[in-house]
PDB file of C-alpha atoms in Angstrom:
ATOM      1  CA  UNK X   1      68.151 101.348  83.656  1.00  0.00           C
ATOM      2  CA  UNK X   2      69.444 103.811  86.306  1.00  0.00           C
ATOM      3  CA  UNK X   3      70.969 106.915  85.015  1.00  0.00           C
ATOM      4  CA  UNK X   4      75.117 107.163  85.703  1.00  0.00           C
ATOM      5  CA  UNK X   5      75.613 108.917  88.782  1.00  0.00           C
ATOM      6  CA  UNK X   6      78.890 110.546  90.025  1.00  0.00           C
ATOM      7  CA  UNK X   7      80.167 110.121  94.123  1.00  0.00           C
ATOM      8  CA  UNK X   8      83.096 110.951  95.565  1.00  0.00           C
ATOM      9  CA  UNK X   9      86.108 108.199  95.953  1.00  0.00           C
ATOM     10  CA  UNK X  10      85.873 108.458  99.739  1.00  0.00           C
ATOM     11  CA  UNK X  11      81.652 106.506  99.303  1.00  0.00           C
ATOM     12  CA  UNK X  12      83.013 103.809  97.528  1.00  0.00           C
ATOM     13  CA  UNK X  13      82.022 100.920  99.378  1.00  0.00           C
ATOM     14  CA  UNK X  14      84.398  98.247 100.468  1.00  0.00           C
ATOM     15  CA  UNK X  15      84.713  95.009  98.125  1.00  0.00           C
ATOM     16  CA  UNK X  16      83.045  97.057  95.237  1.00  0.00           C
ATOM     17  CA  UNK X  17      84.316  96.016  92.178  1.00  0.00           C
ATOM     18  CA  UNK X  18      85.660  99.263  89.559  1.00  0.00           C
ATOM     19  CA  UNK X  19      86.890  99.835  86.267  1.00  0.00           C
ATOM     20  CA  UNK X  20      90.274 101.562  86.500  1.00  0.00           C
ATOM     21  CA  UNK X  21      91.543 101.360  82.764  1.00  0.00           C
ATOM     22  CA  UNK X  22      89.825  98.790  81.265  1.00  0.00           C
ATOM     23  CA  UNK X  23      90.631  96.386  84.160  1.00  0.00           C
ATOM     24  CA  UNK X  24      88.451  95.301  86.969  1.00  0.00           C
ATOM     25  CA  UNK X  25      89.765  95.780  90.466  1.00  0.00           C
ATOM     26  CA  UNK X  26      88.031  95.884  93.782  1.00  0.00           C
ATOM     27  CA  UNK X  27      88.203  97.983  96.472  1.00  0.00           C
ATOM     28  CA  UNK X  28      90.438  96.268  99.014  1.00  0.00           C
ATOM     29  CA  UNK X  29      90.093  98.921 102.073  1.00  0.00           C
ATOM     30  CA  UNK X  30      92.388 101.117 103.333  1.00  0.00           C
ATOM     31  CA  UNK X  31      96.244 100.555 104.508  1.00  0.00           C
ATOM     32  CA  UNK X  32      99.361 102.872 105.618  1.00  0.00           C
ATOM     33  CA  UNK X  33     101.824 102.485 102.978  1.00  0.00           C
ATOM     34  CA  UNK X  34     105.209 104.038 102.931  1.00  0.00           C
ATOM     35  CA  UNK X  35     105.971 108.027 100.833  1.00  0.00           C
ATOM     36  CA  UNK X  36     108.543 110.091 100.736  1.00  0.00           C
ATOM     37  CA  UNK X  37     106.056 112.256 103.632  1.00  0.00           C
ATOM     38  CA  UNK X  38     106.631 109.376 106.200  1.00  0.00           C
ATOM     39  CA  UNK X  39     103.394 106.915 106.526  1.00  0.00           C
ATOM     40  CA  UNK X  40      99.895 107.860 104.703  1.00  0.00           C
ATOM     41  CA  UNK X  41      96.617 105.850 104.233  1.00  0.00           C
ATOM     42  CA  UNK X  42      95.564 104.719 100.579  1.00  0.00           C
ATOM     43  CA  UNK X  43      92.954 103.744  99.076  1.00  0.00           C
ATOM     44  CA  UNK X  44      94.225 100.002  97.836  1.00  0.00           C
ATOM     45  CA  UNK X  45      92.412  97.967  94.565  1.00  0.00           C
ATOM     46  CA  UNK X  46      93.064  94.432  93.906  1.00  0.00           C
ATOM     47  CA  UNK X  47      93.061  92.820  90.113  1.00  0.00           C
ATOM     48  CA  UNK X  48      92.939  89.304  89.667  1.00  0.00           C
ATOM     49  CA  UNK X  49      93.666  89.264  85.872  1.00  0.00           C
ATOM     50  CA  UNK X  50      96.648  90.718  85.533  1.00  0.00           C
ATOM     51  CA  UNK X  51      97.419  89.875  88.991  1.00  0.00           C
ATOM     52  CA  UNK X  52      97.573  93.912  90.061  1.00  0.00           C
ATOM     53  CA  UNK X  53      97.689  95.919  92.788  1.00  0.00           C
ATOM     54  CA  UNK X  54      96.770 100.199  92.633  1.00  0.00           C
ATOM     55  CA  UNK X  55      97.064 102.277  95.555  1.00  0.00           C
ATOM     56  CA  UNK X  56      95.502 105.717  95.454  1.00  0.00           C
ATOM     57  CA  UNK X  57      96.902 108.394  98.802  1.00  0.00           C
ATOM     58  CA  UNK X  58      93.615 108.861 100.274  1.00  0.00           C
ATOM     59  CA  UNK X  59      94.037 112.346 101.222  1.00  0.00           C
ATOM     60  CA  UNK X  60      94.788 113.086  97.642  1.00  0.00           C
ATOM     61  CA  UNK X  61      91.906 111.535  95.864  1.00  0.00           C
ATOM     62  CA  UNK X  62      89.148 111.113  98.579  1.00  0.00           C
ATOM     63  CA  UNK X  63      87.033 113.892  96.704  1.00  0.00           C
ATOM     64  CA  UNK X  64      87.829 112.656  93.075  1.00  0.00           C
ATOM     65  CA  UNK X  65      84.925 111.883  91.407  1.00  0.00           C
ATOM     66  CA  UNK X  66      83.961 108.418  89.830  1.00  0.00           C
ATOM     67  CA  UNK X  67      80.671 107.022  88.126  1.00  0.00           C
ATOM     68  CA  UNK X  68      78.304 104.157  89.147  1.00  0.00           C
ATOM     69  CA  UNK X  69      76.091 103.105  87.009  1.00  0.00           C
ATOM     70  CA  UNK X  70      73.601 100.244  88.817  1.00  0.00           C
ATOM     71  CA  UNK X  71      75.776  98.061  90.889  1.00  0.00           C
ATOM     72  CA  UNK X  72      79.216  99.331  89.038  1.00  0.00           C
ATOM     73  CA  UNK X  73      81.652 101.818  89.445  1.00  0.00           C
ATOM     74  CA  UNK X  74      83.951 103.563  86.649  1.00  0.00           C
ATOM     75  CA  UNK X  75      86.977 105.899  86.980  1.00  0.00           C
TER      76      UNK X  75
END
């Protein structure tokens, strides 16, 4: 079993699947979205069940850290 490693947000590769809060979403790319600061790119994660959507401001949480464990990712 490989030990849990941490990388930054930014490596996650696209379509990876992730545990945000007990739910599995996957990583769904990059899109402009709308703030109060005029247009910014997020980081966007799809769930199927619940039918979700989380969007992250990339230049915000780019350097977070999260864990992978084999094939998986954690945050």
């Amino acid at each position: 079993k490989m030990a849990k490693i941490k990388i930054k947000l930014s490596e996650l590769p696209f379509k990876a699947k992730i545990e945000i809060g007990a739910f599995e979403y996957v990583f769904d790319g990059f899109e402009k979205r709308k703030t109060q600061f005029g247009n910014q790119e997020h980081f966007v994660f799809k769930c199927e069940k619940p039918k979700h959507e989380k969007i992250f401001e990339r230049f915000k949480f780019s350097t977070i850290k999260i864990k992978k464990d084999g094939e998986k990712y954690y945050w």
